[in-house]
JSON list of C-alpha atoms in Angstrom, two decimals:
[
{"chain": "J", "resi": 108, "resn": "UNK", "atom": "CA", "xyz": [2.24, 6.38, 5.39]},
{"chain": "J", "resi": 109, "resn": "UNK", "atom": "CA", "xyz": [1.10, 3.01, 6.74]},
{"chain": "J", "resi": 110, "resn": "UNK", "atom": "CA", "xyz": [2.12, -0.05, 4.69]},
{"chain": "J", "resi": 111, "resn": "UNK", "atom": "CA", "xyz": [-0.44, -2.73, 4.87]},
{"chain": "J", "resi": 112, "resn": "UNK", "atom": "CA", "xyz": [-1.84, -6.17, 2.76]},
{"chain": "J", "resi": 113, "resn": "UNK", "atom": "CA", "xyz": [-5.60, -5.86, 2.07]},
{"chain": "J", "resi": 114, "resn": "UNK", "atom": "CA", "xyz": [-7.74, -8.68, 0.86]},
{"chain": "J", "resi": 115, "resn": "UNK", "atom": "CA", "xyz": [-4.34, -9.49, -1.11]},
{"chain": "J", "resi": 116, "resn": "UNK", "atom": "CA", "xyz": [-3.76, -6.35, -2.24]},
{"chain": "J", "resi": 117, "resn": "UNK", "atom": "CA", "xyz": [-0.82, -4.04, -1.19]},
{"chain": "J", "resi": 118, "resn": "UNK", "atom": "CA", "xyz": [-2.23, -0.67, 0.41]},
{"chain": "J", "resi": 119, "resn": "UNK", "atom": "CA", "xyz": [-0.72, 2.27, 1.59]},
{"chain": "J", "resi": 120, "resn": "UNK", "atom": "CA", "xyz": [-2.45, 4.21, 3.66]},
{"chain": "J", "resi": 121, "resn": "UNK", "atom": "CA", "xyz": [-2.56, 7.56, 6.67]},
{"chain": "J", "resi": 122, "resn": "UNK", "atom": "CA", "xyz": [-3.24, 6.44, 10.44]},
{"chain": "J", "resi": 123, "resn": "UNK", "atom": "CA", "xyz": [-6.20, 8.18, 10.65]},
{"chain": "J", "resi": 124, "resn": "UNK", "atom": "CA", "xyz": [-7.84, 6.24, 8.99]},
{"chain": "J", "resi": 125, "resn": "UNK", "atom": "CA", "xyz": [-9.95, 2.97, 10.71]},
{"chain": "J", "resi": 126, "resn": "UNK", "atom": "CA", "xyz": [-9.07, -0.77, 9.34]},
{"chain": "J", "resi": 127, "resn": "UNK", "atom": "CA", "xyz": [-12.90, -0.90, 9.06]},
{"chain": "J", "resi": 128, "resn": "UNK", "atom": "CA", "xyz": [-12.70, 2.22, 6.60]},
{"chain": "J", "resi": 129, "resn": "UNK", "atom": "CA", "xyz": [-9.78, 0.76, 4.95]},
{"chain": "J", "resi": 130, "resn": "UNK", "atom": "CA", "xyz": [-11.70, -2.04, 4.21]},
{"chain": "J", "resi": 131, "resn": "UNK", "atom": "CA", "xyz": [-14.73, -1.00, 2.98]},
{"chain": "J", "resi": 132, "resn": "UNK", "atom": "CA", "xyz": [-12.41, 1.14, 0.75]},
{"chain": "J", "resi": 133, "resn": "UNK", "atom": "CA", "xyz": [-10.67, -1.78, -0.67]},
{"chain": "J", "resi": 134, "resn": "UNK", "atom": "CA", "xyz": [-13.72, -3.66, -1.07]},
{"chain": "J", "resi": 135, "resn": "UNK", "atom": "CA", "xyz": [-15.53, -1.37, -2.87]},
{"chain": "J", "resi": 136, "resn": "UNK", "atom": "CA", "xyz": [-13.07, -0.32, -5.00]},
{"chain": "J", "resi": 137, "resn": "UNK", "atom": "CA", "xyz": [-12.03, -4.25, -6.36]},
{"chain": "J", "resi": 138, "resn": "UNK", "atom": "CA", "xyz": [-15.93, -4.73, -7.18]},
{"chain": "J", "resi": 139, "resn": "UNK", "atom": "CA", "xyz": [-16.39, -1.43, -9.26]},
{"chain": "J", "resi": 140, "resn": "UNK", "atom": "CA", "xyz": [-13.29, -3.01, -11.07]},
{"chain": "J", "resi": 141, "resn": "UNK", "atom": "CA", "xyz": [-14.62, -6.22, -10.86]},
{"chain": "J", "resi": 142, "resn": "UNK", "atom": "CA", "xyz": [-17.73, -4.87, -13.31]},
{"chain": "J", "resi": 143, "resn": "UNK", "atom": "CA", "xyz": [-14.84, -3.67, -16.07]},
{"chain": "J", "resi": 144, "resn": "UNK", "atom": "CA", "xyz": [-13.04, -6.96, -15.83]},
{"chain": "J", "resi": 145, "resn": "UNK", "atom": "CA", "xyz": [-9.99, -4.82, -14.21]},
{"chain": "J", "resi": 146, "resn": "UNK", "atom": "CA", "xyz": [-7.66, -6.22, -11.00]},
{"chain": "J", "resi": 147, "resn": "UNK", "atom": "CA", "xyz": [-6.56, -4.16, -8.63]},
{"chain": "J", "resi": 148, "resn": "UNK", "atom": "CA", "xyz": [-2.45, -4.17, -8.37]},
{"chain": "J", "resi": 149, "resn": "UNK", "atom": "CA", "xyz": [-1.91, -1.44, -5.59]},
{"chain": "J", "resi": 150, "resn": "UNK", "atom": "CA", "xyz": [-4.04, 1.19, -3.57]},
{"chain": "J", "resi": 151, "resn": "UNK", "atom": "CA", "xyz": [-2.56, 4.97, -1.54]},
{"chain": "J", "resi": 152, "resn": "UNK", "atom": "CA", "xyz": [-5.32, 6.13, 0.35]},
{"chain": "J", "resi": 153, "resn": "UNK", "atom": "CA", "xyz": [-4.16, 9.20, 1.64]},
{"chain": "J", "resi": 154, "resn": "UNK", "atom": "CA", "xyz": [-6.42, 12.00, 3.90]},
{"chain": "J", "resi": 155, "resn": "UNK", "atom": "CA", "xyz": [-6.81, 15.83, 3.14]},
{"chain": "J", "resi": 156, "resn": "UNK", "atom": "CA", "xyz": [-8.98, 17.42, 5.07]},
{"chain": "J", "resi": 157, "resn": "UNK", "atom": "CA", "xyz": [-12.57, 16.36, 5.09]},
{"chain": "J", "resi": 158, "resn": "UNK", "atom": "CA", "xyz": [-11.35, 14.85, 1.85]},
{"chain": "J", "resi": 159, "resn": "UNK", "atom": "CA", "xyz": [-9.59, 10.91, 0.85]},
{"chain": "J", "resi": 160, "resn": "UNK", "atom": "CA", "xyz": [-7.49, 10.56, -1.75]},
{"chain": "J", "resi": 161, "resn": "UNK", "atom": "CA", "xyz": [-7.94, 7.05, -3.44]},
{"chain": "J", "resi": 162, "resn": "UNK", "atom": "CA", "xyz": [-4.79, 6.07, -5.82]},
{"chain": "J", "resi": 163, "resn": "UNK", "atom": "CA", "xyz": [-5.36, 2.90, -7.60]},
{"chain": "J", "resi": 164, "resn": "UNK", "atom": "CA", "xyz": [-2.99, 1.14, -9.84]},
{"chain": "J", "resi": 165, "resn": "UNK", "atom": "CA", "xyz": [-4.20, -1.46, -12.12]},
{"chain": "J", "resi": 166, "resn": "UNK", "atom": "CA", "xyz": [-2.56, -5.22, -13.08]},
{"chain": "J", "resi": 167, "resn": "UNK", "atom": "CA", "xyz": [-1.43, -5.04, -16.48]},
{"chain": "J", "resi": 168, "resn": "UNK", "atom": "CA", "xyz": [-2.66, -8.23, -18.48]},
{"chain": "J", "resi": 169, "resn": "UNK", "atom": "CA", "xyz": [-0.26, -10.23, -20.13]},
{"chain": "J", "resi": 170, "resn": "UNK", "atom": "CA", "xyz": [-1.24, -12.91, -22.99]},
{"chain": "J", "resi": 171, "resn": "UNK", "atom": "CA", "xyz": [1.09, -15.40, -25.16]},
{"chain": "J", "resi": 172, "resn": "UNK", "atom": "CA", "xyz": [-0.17, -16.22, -28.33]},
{"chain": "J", "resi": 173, "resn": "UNK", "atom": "CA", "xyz": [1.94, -18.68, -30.41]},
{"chain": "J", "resi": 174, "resn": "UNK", "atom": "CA", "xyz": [3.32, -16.87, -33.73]},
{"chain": "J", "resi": 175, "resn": "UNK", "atom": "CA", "xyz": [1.68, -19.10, -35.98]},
{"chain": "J", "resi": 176, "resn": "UNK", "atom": "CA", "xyz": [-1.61, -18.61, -34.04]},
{"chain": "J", "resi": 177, "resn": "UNK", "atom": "CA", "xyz": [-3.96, -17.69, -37.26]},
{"chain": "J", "resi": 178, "resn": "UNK", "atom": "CA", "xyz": [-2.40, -20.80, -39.26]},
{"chain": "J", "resi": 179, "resn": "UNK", "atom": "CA", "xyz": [-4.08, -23.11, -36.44]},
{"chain": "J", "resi": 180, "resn": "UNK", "atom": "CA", "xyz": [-7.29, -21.37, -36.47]},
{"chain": "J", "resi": 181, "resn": "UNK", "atom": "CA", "xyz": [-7.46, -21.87, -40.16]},
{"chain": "J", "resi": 182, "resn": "UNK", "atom": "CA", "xyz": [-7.60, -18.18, -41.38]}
]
């Protein structure tokens, strides 16, 4: 496996496969998340065959709220 930063995003990925491809991959894959509001953490591409194997591990979202959050708002 072939360590590599993508348009910011850590990828690990075969030699067989073309930085083009690779790419293209990547590209595709952070607009389909894109639609669902998701971000792409991490990415194993990984060839089998006439087959690729696309791993894909999202960012988890984090949000503070203050405790008293619902006495500010009024409710």
């Amino acid at each position: 496996m072939f360590t590599t930063i993508v348009q910011g995003i850590p990828v690990a990925t075969d030699q067989s496969l073309l930085p083009e491809q690779i790419n293209l991959i990547i590209a595709e894959l952070k607009q389909a998340w894109a639609w669902e509001g998701r971000q792409v953490r991490r990415v194993e591409i990984i060839c089998a065959g006439q087959m690729i194997h696309i791993e894909s591990y999202e960012k988890p979202v984090l949000q503070c709220i203050p405790l008293d959050f619902y006495e500010i708002k009024g409710a």
